[in-house]
Amino acid sequence: KRIMAYTTINKSTDHFNTKLFTGNESAGHAITGVGFQPDFTWFKNTGATDSHSMYDSVRGVTKEIQADTSSAETTQSTGLASFDSDGFTVGTRTASNSNNMTIASWNWKMGTTSGISAGSQTITPSAYSINATAGMGIYKWSRTGSSTSDYFSHGLGATPVMAWQKRTDGVQDWYVNFTVRDGSNDRMQLNNTTALTDDSTTLPTATNYYPKSPETGNYVTYLFAPIKGFSKFGIYYGSHANYPFVYTGFKPAWVMIKSISTTNWNIIDNKNNGYNPDNDQLYANSNSAEATGDVIDFVSNGFRIRTTAADVNNNNTIHVYSAFAAAPLVGSNNVPATAR
């Protein structure tokens, strides 16, 4: 028996929203309709082989990292120009504003930039922005050495179960650390198809996060704690006999999936075509244009796999997913979600 998923976040788009727009390759192209001022925006030109470009308010609006490469952070004066009250302004860079191309932007709101108690933490982030209501945070920090017991206070008030981390001052693969498989700390790499490996870092707590890094450097970490009715991070088993249904407790807006073997990171959102069965996917680990495999259906309380493709339905294999809501199944206002 399913328990109805009540949440204090009745409007998911106050914290996460996908915004599609048509690029014009002109400076000062202002995009509105996001619904908030983003603190983290991830761009992908859906029709061309531009890299995924990611910007956040903690590192600075001109500082780009790429999801599909191990490259260091670069300064792109023509990429993102500003985060605005209802969106953002982009420049002439094709990855975020290619002429007559559809650009997908995935936007997260954090916004609290002070108030975390340093306590006895061994790493002090030089800057951060968090949203404890939605269980999300961005942290800019540096490390000398590689102690697995180093930690910083994250301020989310709940235990993060998913982390995306990138070294910014040098070439290094992305780390995607998660505890959703069996409670231990596992790791994969966002910029490639590498299979799961066990990680020796200490498990996160409701107060502290213990980042893994093998070398001295500067880093950014994006942390996510699950919030009922807004976000969920978990696993499912691939099955060719019975296509899996994944219960999230909300109608998804954005889902990222990878099997723990050597497959792609699939991203599906509710705006790129945005209706069943025509839900096309992009690959976080690749600069390729949008694929047209139509691999999942979004429903009012989760998503269903509708293919035997190994990326999302590797038979008898664990898949890890991150999901953010378009609307809760039932909010605290007792308004139910619909499938479309």
C-alpha atoms as a printed R data frame, in Angstrom:
    type eleno elety resid chain resno      x      y       z
1   ATOM     1    CA   LYS     A     1  0.000  0.000   0.000
2   ATOM     2    CA   ARG     A     2  1.383  3.392  -1.037
3   ATOM     3    CA   ILE     A     3  1.331  6.245   1.470
4   ATOM     4    CA   MET     A     4  0.166  9.529   0.011
5   ATOM     5    CA   ALA     A     5  3.124 11.867  -0.355
6   ATOM     6    CA   TYR     A     6  2.414 15.141   1.415
7   ATOM     7    CA   THR     A     7  5.047 17.840   1.215
8   ATOM     8    CA   THR     A     8  5.571 21.396   2.367
9   ATOM     9    CA   ILE     A     9  6.755 22.248  -1.167
10  ATOM    10    CA   ASN     A    10  3.486 22.677  -3.034
11  ATOM    11    CA   LYS     A    11  5.070 24.507  -5.977
12  ATOM    12    CA   SER     A    12  8.147 22.617  -7.108
13  ATOM    13    CA   THR     A    13  8.956 25.244  -9.711
14  ATOM    14    CA   ASP     A    14  9.890 27.633  -6.903
15  ATOM    15    CA   HIS     A    15 13.059 25.560  -6.482
16  ATOM    16    CA   PHE     A    16 13.708 23.728  -9.770
17  ATOM    17    CA   ASN     A    17 12.571 24.454 -13.302
18  ATOM    18    CA   THR     A    18 13.488 23.551 -16.863
19  ATOM    19    CA   LYS     A    19 13.411 26.444 -19.317
20  ATOM    20    CA   LEU     A    20 13.778 25.898 -23.066
21  ATOM    21    CA   PHE     A    21 14.582 28.855 -25.288
22  ATOM    22    CA   THR     A    22 15.659 29.615 -28.834
23  ATOM    23    CA   GLY     A    23 19.167 31.012 -29.073
24  ATOM    24    CA   ASN     A    24 20.038 34.071 -31.150
25  ATOM    25    CA   GLU     A    25 23.832 34.204 -30.638
26  ATOM    26    CA   SER     A    26 23.554 37.848 -29.615
27  ATOM    27    CA   ALA     A    27 24.929 39.455 -26.485
28  ATOM    28    CA   GLY     A    28 22.413 40.404 -23.804
29  ATOM    29    CA   HIS     A    29 19.826 37.744 -24.652
30  ATOM    30    CA   ALA     A    30 17.571 37.826 -21.567
31  ATOM    31    CA   ILE     A    31 15.567 34.693 -20.770
32  ATOM    32    CA   THR     A    32 12.601 34.998 -18.420
33  ATOM    33    CA   GLY     A    33  9.984 32.552 -17.179
34  ATOM    34    CA   VAL     A    34 12.179 30.448 -14.910
35  ATOM    35    CA   GLY     A    35 10.141 31.620 -11.926
36  ATOM    36    CA   PHE     A    36 13.068 32.515  -9.666
37  ATOM    37    CA   GLN     A    37 16.655 33.745  -9.738
38  ATOM    38    CA   PRO     A    38 18.757 30.618 -10.297
39  ATOM    39    CA   ASP     A    39 21.913 29.819  -8.380
40  ATOM    40    CA   PHE     A    40 22.875 26.850 -10.557
41  ATOM    41    CA   THR     A    41 22.086 26.618 -14.280
42  ATOM    42    CA   TRP     A    42 23.051 23.753 -16.573
43  ATOM    43    CA   PHE     A    43 22.813 24.447 -20.347
44  ATOM    44    CA   LYS     A    44 22.724 22.038 -23.302
45  ATOM    45    CA   ASN     A    45 22.270 22.911 -26.960
46  ATOM    46    CA   THR     A    46 19.847 20.111 -27.806
47  ATOM    47    CA   GLY     A    47 20.464 20.084 -31.555
48  ATOM    48    CA   ALA     A    48 24.254 20.277 -31.775
49  ATOM    49    CA   THR     A    49 27.469 18.845 -30.359
50  ATOM    50    CA   ASP     A    50 28.213 21.639 -27.886
51  ATOM    51    CA   SER     A    51 29.341 20.523 -24.451
52  ATOM    52    CA   HIS     A    52 27.069 20.750 -21.434
53  ATOM    53    CA   SER     A    53 27.936 24.056 -19.747
54  ATOM    54    CA   MET     A    54 27.309 24.674 -16.041
55  ATOM    55    CA   TYR     A    55 27.403 27.933 -14.074
56  ATOM    56    CA   ASP     A    56 26.603 28.811 -10.472
57  ATOM    57    CA   SER     A    57 26.423 31.898  -8.279
58  ATOM    58    CA   VAL     A    58 29.042 30.560  -5.847
59  ATOM    59    CA   ARG     A    59 31.894 30.279  -8.343
60  ATOM    60    CA   GLY     A    60 30.726 33.345 -10.316
61  ATOM    61    CA   VAL     A    61 28.524 33.821 -13.351
62  ATOM    62    CA   THR     A    62 31.340 33.689 -15.925
63  ATOM    63    CA   LYS     A    63 32.923 30.486 -14.566
64  ATOM    64    CA   GLU     A    64 32.014 27.477 -16.709
65  ATOM    65    CA   ILE     A    65 32.503 23.780 -16.032
66  ATOM    66    CA   GLN     A    66 31.359 21.054 -18.402
67  ATOM    67    CA   ALA     A    67 29.444 17.941 -17.402
68  ATOM    68    CA   ASP     A    68 30.804 15.852 -20.272
69  ATOM    69    CA   THR     A    69 34.528 16.614 -19.837
70  ATOM    70    CA   SER     A    70 37.209 16.392 -17.173
71  ATOM    71    CA   SER     A    71 38.462 19.882 -18.081
72  ATOM    72    CA   ALA     A    72 39.225 22.569 -15.530
73  ATOM    73    CA   GLU     A    73 36.939 25.537 -14.996
74  ATOM    74    CA   THR     A    74 37.255 28.258 -17.638
75  ATOM    75    CA   THR     A    75 36.233 31.910 -17.728
76  ATOM    76    CA   GLN     A    76 33.653 32.485 -20.453
77  ATOM    77    CA   SER     A    77 32.780 36.141 -20.792
78  ATOM    78    CA   THR     A    78 30.276 35.329 -23.577
79  ATOM    79    CA   GLY     A    79 28.534 32.406 -21.859
80  ATOM    80    CA   LEU     A    80 26.335 33.413 -18.950
81  ATOM    81    CA   ALA     A    81 26.169 37.168 -18.353
82  ATOM    82    CA   SER     A    82 23.958 37.280 -15.238
83  ATOM    83    CA   PHE     A    83 21.468 35.483 -13.037
84  ATOM    84    CA   ASP     A    84 18.287 37.565 -13.080
85  ATOM    85    CA   SER     A    85 15.167 37.764 -10.904
86  ATOM    86    CA   ASP     A    86 13.136 35.551 -13.252
87  ATOM    87    CA   GLY     A    87 15.859 33.796 -15.222
88  ATOM    88    CA   PHE     A    88 19.212 34.749 -16.703
89  ATOM    89    CA   THR     A    89 20.978 36.585 -19.515
90  ATOM    90    CA   VAL     A    90 23.298 34.803 -21.951
91  ATOM    91    CA   GLY     A    91 25.928 36.016 -24.413
92  ATOM    92    CA   THR     A    92 27.170 34.900 -27.800
93  ATOM    93    CA   ARG     A    93 28.630 31.513 -26.802
94  ATOM    94    CA   THR     A    94 26.943 28.750 -28.827
95  ATOM    95    CA   ALA     A    95 26.778 26.288 -25.919
96  ATOM    96    CA   SER     A    96 24.241 28.565 -24.228
97  ATOM    97    CA   ASN     A    97 22.873 30.717 -27.082
98  ATOM    98    CA   SER     A    98 23.413 29.126 -30.512
99  ATOM    99    CA   ASN     A    99 21.452 30.898 -33.237
100 ATOM   100    CA   ASN     A   100 18.040 29.374 -34.016
101 ATOM   101    CA   MET     A   101 18.785 26.338 -31.841
102 ATOM   102    CA   THR     A   102 16.777 25.036 -28.896
103 ATOM   103    CA   ILE     A   103 18.744 25.418 -25.691
104 ATOM   104    CA   ALA     A   104 17.722 23.433 -22.615
105 ATOM   105    CA   SER     A   105 18.445 25.095 -19.283
106 ATOM   106    CA   TRP     A   106 17.982 23.249 -15.995
107 ATOM   107    CA   ASN     A   107 17.780 25.646 -13.079
108 ATOM   108    CA   TRP     A   108 18.094 25.155  -9.324
109 ATOM   109    CA   LYS     A   109 17.503 27.796  -6.628
110 ATOM   110    CA   MET     A   110 19.656 27.928  -3.492
111 ATOM   111    CA   GLY     A   111 20.111 31.471  -2.145
112 ATOM   112    CA   THR     A   112 21.179 31.298   1.528
113 ATOM   113    CA   THR     A   113 24.810 32.398   1.635
114 ATOM   114    CA   SER     A   114 25.546 32.717   5.347
115 ATOM   115    CA   GLY     A   115 24.655 31.206   8.694
116 ATOM   116    CA   ILE     A   116 26.269 27.761   8.583
117 ATOM   117    CA   SER     A   117 28.175 27.175  11.802
118 ATOM   118    CA   ALA     A   118 31.800 26.237  11.110
119 ATOM   119    CA   GLY     A   119 32.015 24.123  14.263
120 ATOM   120    CA   SER     A   120 34.986 21.793  14.195
121 ATOM   121    CA   GLN     A   121 34.940 21.230  10.432
122 ATOM   122    CA   THR     A   122 38.337 20.514   8.864
123 ATOM   123    CA   ILE     A   123 37.413 22.164   5.541
124 ATOM   124    CA   THR     A   124 35.907 25.646   5.498
125 ATOM   125    CA   PRO     A   125 34.128 26.427   2.210
126 ATOM   126    CA   SER     A   126 35.237 29.785   0.844
127 ATOM   127    CA   ALA     A   127 31.683 30.347  -0.404
128 ATOM   128    CA   TYR     A   128 28.399 28.496  -0.443
129 ATOM   129    CA   SER     A   129 24.717 28.845  -1.255
130 ATOM   130    CA   ILE     A   130 22.077 26.523   0.187
131 ATOM   131    CA   ASN     A   131 18.351 25.883   0.134
132 ATOM   132    CA   ALA     A   132 17.534 23.825   3.227
133 ATOM   133    CA   THR     A   133 13.814 23.761   2.349
134 ATOM   134    CA   ALA     A   134 14.585 21.941  -0.895
135 ATOM   135    CA   GLY     A   135 17.627 20.026   0.414
136 ATOM   136    CA   MET     A   136 20.199 21.477  -2.011
137 ATOM   137    CA   GLY     A   137 23.544 23.249  -1.674
138 ATOM   138    CA   ILE     A   138 26.595 24.484  -3.599
139 ATOM   139    CA   TYR     A   139 29.992 24.598  -1.865
140 ATOM   140    CA   LYS     A   140 33.301 26.006  -3.097
141 ATOM   141    CA   TRP     A   141 36.289 24.640  -1.164
142 ATOM   142    CA   SER     A   142 39.963 23.677  -1.345
143 ATOM   143    CA   ARG     A   143 41.968 20.758  -0.049
144 ATOM   144    CA   THR     A   144 45.586 20.030   0.730
145 ATOM   145    CA   GLY     A   145 46.097 16.278   0.939
146 ATOM   146    CA   SER     A   146 43.528 13.487   0.618
147 ATOM   147    CA   SER     A   147 42.282 12.594   4.091
148 ATOM   148    CA   THR     A   148 38.997 10.675   4.026
149 ATOM   149    CA   SER     A   149 38.085 12.171   7.405
150 ATOM   150    CA   ASP     A   150 38.047 15.800   6.246
151 ATOM   151    CA   TYR     A   151 34.579 17.337   6.246
152 ATOM   152    CA   PHE     A   152 32.562 20.540   6.032
153 ATOM   153    CA   SER     A   153 29.216 21.516   7.552
154 ATOM   154    CA   HIS     A   154 26.559 21.568   4.822
155 ATOM   155    CA   GLY     A   155 23.634 23.297   6.578
156 ATOM   156    CA   LEU     A   156 20.894 21.296   4.845
157 ATOM   157    CA   GLY     A   157 19.383 19.949   8.051
158 ATOM   158    CA   ALA     A   158 19.060 16.495   6.460
159 ATOM   159    CA   THR     A   159 21.565 13.898   5.285
160 ATOM   160    CA   PRO     A   160 22.617 14.359   1.642
161 ATOM   161    CA   VAL     A   161 22.538 11.137  -0.364
162 ATOM   162    CA   MET     A   162 23.762 12.489  -3.722
163 ATOM   163    CA   ALA     A   163 26.807 14.646  -4.548
164 ATOM   164    CA   TRP     A   164 28.163 15.969  -7.834
165 ATOM   165    CA   GLN     A   165 31.740 17.195  -7.458
166 ATOM   166    CA   LYS     A   166 34.279 18.727  -9.872
167 ATOM   167    CA   ARG     A   167 37.826 19.929  -9.430
168 ATOM   168    CA   THR     A   168 37.917 23.446 -10.882
169 ATOM   169    CA   ASP     A   169 41.637 24.307 -11.090
170 ATOM   170    CA   GLY     A   170 42.816 21.214 -12.949
171 ATOM   171    CA   VAL     A   171 41.835 18.267 -15.104
172 ATOM   172    CA   GLN     A   172 39.973 15.623 -13.092
173 ATOM   173    CA   ASP     A   173 36.949 13.432 -13.713
174 ATOM   174    CA   TRP     A   174 33.684 14.353 -12.062
175 ATOM   175    CA   TYR     A   175 32.799 12.457  -8.906
176 ATOM   176    CA   VAL     A   176 29.182 11.417  -8.417
177 ATOM   177    CA   ASN     A   177 28.973 10.007  -4.907
178 ATOM   178    CA   PHE     A   178 25.790  8.417  -3.553
179 ATOM   179    CA   THR     A   179 24.586  6.216  -0.714
180 ATOM   180    CA   VAL     A   180 21.305  5.009  -2.214
181 ATOM   181    CA   ARG     A   181 22.415  1.547  -3.390
182 ATOM   182    CA   ASP     A   182 23.126 -0.226  -0.094
183 ATOM   183    CA   GLY     A   183 23.937  2.541   2.378
184 ATOM   184    CA   SER     A   184 27.652  2.520   1.616
185 ATOM   185    CA   ASN     A   185 29.408  5.302  -0.273
186 ATOM   186    CA   ASP     A   186 29.553  4.553  -4.012
187 ATOM   187    CA   ARG     A   187 31.001  6.561  -6.862
188 ATOM   188    CA   MET     A   188 30.684  6.974 -10.620
189 ATOM   189    CA   GLN     A   189 31.928  9.687 -12.976
190 ATOM   190    CA   LEU     A   190 29.530 12.102 -14.669
191 ATOM   191    CA   ASN     A   191 31.761 12.794 -17.688
192 ATOM   192    CA   ASN     A   192 32.089  9.164 -18.807
193 ATOM   193    CA   THR     A   193 30.422  5.739 -18.736
194 ATOM   194    CA   THR     A   194 32.683  4.179 -16.092
195 ATOM   195    CA   ALA     A   195 31.035  1.553 -13.888
196 ATOM   196    CA   LEU     A   196 30.440  1.897 -10.149
197 ATOM   197    CA   THR     A   197 33.298  1.694  -7.670
198 ATOM   198    CA   ASP     A   198 33.239  1.586  -3.879
199 ATOM   199    CA   ASP     A   199 34.465  4.762  -2.201
200 ATOM   200    CA   SER     A   200 36.353  4.888   1.074
201 ATOM   201    CA   THR     A   201 34.994  8.217   2.297
202 ATOM   202    CA   THR     A   202 33.089  8.541   5.548
203 ATOM   203    CA   LEU     A   203 29.317  8.546   5.144
204 ATOM   204    CA   PRO     A   204 27.593 11.955   5.219
205 ATOM   205    CA   THR     A   205 25.470 12.952   8.193
206 ATOM   206    CA   ALA     A   206 22.672 15.439   8.776
207 ATOM   207    CA   THR     A   207 25.379 17.943   9.699
208 ATOM   208    CA   ASN     A   208 28.589 17.090   7.823
209 ATOM   209    CA   TYR     A   209 29.764 16.058   4.366
210 ATOM   210    CA   TYR     A   210 33.032 14.183   3.791
211 ATOM   211    CA   PRO     A   211 34.200 14.919   0.236
212 ATOM   212    CA   LYS     A   212 36.418 12.511  -1.669
213 ATOM   213    CA   SER     A   213 39.334 13.902  -3.671
214 ATOM   214    CA   PRO     A   214 42.628 12.252  -4.494
215 ATOM   215    CA   GLU     A   215 44.746 15.368  -4.680
216 ATOM   216    CA   THR     A   216 45.279 18.957  -3.616
217 ATOM   217    CA   GLY     A   217 43.048 21.357  -5.516
218 ATOM   218    CA   ASN     A   218 40.026 23.638  -5.679
219 ATOM   219    CA   TYR     A   219 36.590 22.053  -5.915
220 ATOM   220    CA   VAL     A   220 32.876 22.672  -6.234
221 ATOM   221    CA   THR     A   221 30.373 20.237  -4.711
222 ATOM   222    CA   TYR     A   222 26.632 20.146  -5.341
223 ATOM   223    CA   LEU     A   223 24.811 18.296  -2.526
224 ATOM   224    CA   PHE     A   224 21.267 16.936  -2.536
225 ATOM   225    CA   ALA     A   225 19.188 15.566   0.329
226 ATOM   226    CA   PRO     A   226 15.847 13.962  -0.580
227 ATOM   227    CA   ILE     A   227 12.787 16.059   0.210
228 ATOM   228    CA   LYS     A   228  9.464 14.231   0.199
229 ATOM   229    CA   GLY     A   229  7.346 15.313  -2.743
230 ATOM   230    CA   PHE     A   230 10.141 17.361  -4.355
231 ATOM   231    CA   SER     A   231 13.239 15.210  -4.914
232 ATOM   232    CA   LYS     A   232 14.194 11.567  -4.753
233 ATOM   233    CA   PHE     A   233 17.440  9.681  -5.311
234 ATOM   234    CA   GLY     A   234 17.376  5.924  -5.503
235 ATOM   235    CA   ILE     A   235 17.822  2.711  -7.439
236 ATOM   236    CA   TYR     A   236 15.799  0.256  -9.487
237 ATOM   237    CA   TYR     A   237 16.623 -3.065 -11.162
238 ATOM   238    CA   GLY     A   238 16.490 -3.418 -14.924
239 ATOM   239    CA   SER     A   239 14.038 -6.015 -16.205
240 ATOM   240    CA   HIS     A   240 13.272 -6.947 -19.787
241 ATOM   241    CA   ALA     A   241 10.417 -9.170 -18.618
242 ATOM   242    CA   ASN     A   242  8.639 -6.451 -16.616
243 ATOM   243    CA   TYR     A   243  9.523 -2.888 -17.523
244 ATOM   244    CA   PRO     A   244 10.293 -1.181 -14.191
245 ATOM   245    CA   PHE     A   245  8.033  1.393 -12.613
246 ATOM   246    CA   VAL     A   246  9.822  3.771 -10.226
247 ATOM   247    CA   TYR     A   247  7.710  5.382  -7.506
248 ATOM   248    CA   THR     A   248  8.895  8.879  -6.575
249 ATOM   249    CA   GLY     A   249  5.813 10.335  -4.865
250 ATOM   250    CA   PHE     A   250  5.636 13.148  -7.410
251 ATOM   251    CA   LYS     A   251  5.222 13.875 -11.097
252 ATOM   252    CA   PRO     A   252  8.830 14.225 -12.326
253 ATOM   253    CA   ALA     A   253 10.147 17.295 -14.098
254 ATOM   254    CA   TRP     A   254 13.715 16.007 -14.537
255 ATOM   255    CA   VAL     A   255 15.283 12.578 -14.192
256 ATOM   256    CA   MET     A   256 18.900 11.461 -14.620
257 ATOM   257    CA   ILE     A   257 19.578  7.715 -14.837
258 ATOM   258    CA   LYS     A   258 22.670  5.528 -15.126
259 ATOM   259    CA   SER     A   259 23.168  1.816 -14.616
260 ATOM   260    CA   ILE     A   260 26.072  0.822 -12.390
261 ATOM   261    CA   SER     A   261 27.762 -0.769 -15.416
262 ATOM   262    CA   THR     A   262 29.314  1.036 -18.403
263 ATOM   263    CA   THR     A   263 26.347  2.966 -19.821
264 ATOM   264    CA   ASN     A   264 25.422  6.604 -20.469
265 ATOM   265    CA   TRP     A   265 23.969  9.122 -18.021
266 ATOM   266    CA   ASN     A   266 20.485  9.743 -19.428
267 ATOM   267    CA   ILE     A   267 18.684 13.041 -18.754
268 ATOM   268    CA   ILE     A   268 14.982 13.337 -19.506
269 ATOM   269    CA   ASP     A   269 12.890 16.407 -18.680
270 ATOM   270    CA   ASN     A   270  9.234 17.369 -19.022
271 ATOM   271    CA   LYS     A   271  9.811 20.259 -21.421
272 ATOM   272    CA   ASN     A   272 11.815 18.678 -24.277
273 ATOM   273    CA   ASN     A   273  8.722 17.547 -26.190
274 ATOM   274    CA   GLY     A   274  7.397 16.871 -22.705
275 ATOM   275    CA   TYR     A   275  4.594 14.370 -23.252
276 ATOM   276    CA   ASN     A   276  4.341 10.593 -23.270
277 ATOM   277    CA   PRO     A   277  5.614  8.712 -25.118
278 ATOM   278    CA   ASP     A   278  7.769 11.349 -26.821
279 ATOM   279    CA   ASN     A   279 10.256 12.043 -23.999
280 ATOM   280    CA   ASP     A   280 13.647 12.448 -25.643
281 ATOM   281    CA   GLN     A   281 16.945 12.181 -23.779
282 ATOM   282    CA   LEU     A   282 20.299 13.886 -23.562
283 ATOM   283    CA   TYR     A   283 23.483 12.305 -22.254
284 ATOM   284    CA   ALA     A   284 25.339 14.120 -19.479
285 ATOM   285    CA   ASN     A   285 28.588 12.356 -20.406
286 ATOM   286    CA   SER     A   286 28.415 13.297 -24.083
287 ATOM   287    CA   ASN     A   287 28.209 16.467 -26.162
288 ATOM   288    CA   SER     A   288 25.891 14.699 -28.631
289 ATOM   289    CA   ALA     A   289 22.616 16.214 -29.728
290 ATOM   290    CA   GLU     A   290 19.317 15.070 -28.272
291 ATOM   291    CA   ALA     A   291 18.481 11.415 -28.893
292 ATOM   292    CA   THR     A   292 14.988 10.244 -29.818
293 ATOM   293    CA   GLY     A   293 14.760  6.918 -28.018
294 ATOM   294    CA   ASP     A   294 11.663  7.771 -25.945
295 ATOM   295    CA   VAL     A   295 12.904  5.686 -23.046
296 ATOM   296    CA   ILE     A   296 10.552  6.554 -20.139
297 ATOM   297    CA   ASP     A   297  7.055  7.800 -19.431
298 ATOM   298    CA   PHE     A   298  6.394 10.407 -16.737
299 ATOM   299    CA   VAL     A   299  3.308  9.691 -14.629
300 ATOM   300    CA   SER     A   300  1.707 11.405 -11.633
301 ATOM   301    CA   ASN     A   301  3.673  9.447  -9.019
302 ATOM   302    CA   GLY     A   302  6.910  8.455 -10.768
303 ATOM   303    CA   PHE     A   303  8.169  7.133 -14.083
304 ATOM   304    CA   ARG     A   304  7.983  3.921 -16.067
305 ATOM   305    CA   ILE     A   305 10.728  2.477 -18.243
306 ATOM   306    CA   ARG     A   306  9.431  1.659 -21.708
307 ATOM   307    CA   THR     A   307 12.451  0.141 -23.477
308 ATOM   308    CA   THR     A   308 14.999 -2.651 -23.187
309 ATOM   309    CA   ALA     A   309 17.834 -0.229 -23.993
310 ATOM   310    CA   ALA     A   310 20.757 -0.859 -21.628
311 ATOM   311    CA   ASP     A   311 21.109  2.828 -20.679
312 ATOM   312    CA   VAL     A   312 17.907  2.748 -18.628
313 ATOM   313    CA   ASN     A   313 16.946 -0.949 -18.573
314 ATOM   314    CA   ASN     A   314 20.121 -3.000 -18.366
315 ATOM   315    CA   ASN     A   315 18.625 -6.389 -17.590
316 ATOM   316    CA   ASN     A   316 19.122 -7.597 -13.987
317 ATOM   317    CA   THR     A   317 21.330 -4.579 -13.284
318 ATOM   318    CA   ILE     A   318 21.000 -1.793 -10.725
319 ATOM   319    CA   HIS     A   319 20.285  1.710 -12.054
320 ATOM   320    CA   VAL     A   320 20.825  4.889 -10.025
321 ATOM   321    CA   TYR     A   321 18.551  7.870 -10.538
322 ATOM   322    CA   SER     A   322 18.113 11.480  -9.436
323 ATOM   323    CA   ALA     A   323 14.665 13.035  -9.842
324 ATOM   324    CA   PHE     A   324 13.137 16.467  -9.235
325 ATOM   325    CA   ALA     A   325  9.416 17.183  -9.215
326 ATOM   326    CA   ALA     A   326  7.108 19.057 -11.516
327 ATOM   327    CA   ALA     A   327  4.413 18.670  -8.849
328 ATOM   328    CA   PRO     A   328  3.957 16.513  -5.741
329 ATOM   329    CA   LEU     A   329  1.532 13.603  -5.906
330 ATOM   330    CA   VAL     A   330 -0.413 15.387  -3.142
331 ATOM   331    CA   GLY     A   331  0.779 18.571  -1.508
332 ATOM   332    CA   SER     A   332 -0.081 19.896   1.939
333 ATOM   333    CA   ASN     A   333 -2.751 21.897   0.106
334 ATOM   334    CA   ASN     A   334 -4.428 18.538  -0.824
335 ATOM   335    CA   VAL     A   335 -4.153 19.284  -4.566
336 ATOM   336    CA   PRO     A   336 -3.328 16.032  -6.448
337 ATOM   337    CA   ALA     A   337 -0.980 15.846  -9.411
338 ATOM   338    CA   THR     A   338 -2.137 14.577 -12.772
339 ATOM   339    CA   ALA     A   339 -0.099 12.469 -15.183
340 ATOM   340    CA   ARG     A   340 -0.054 15.156 -17.895
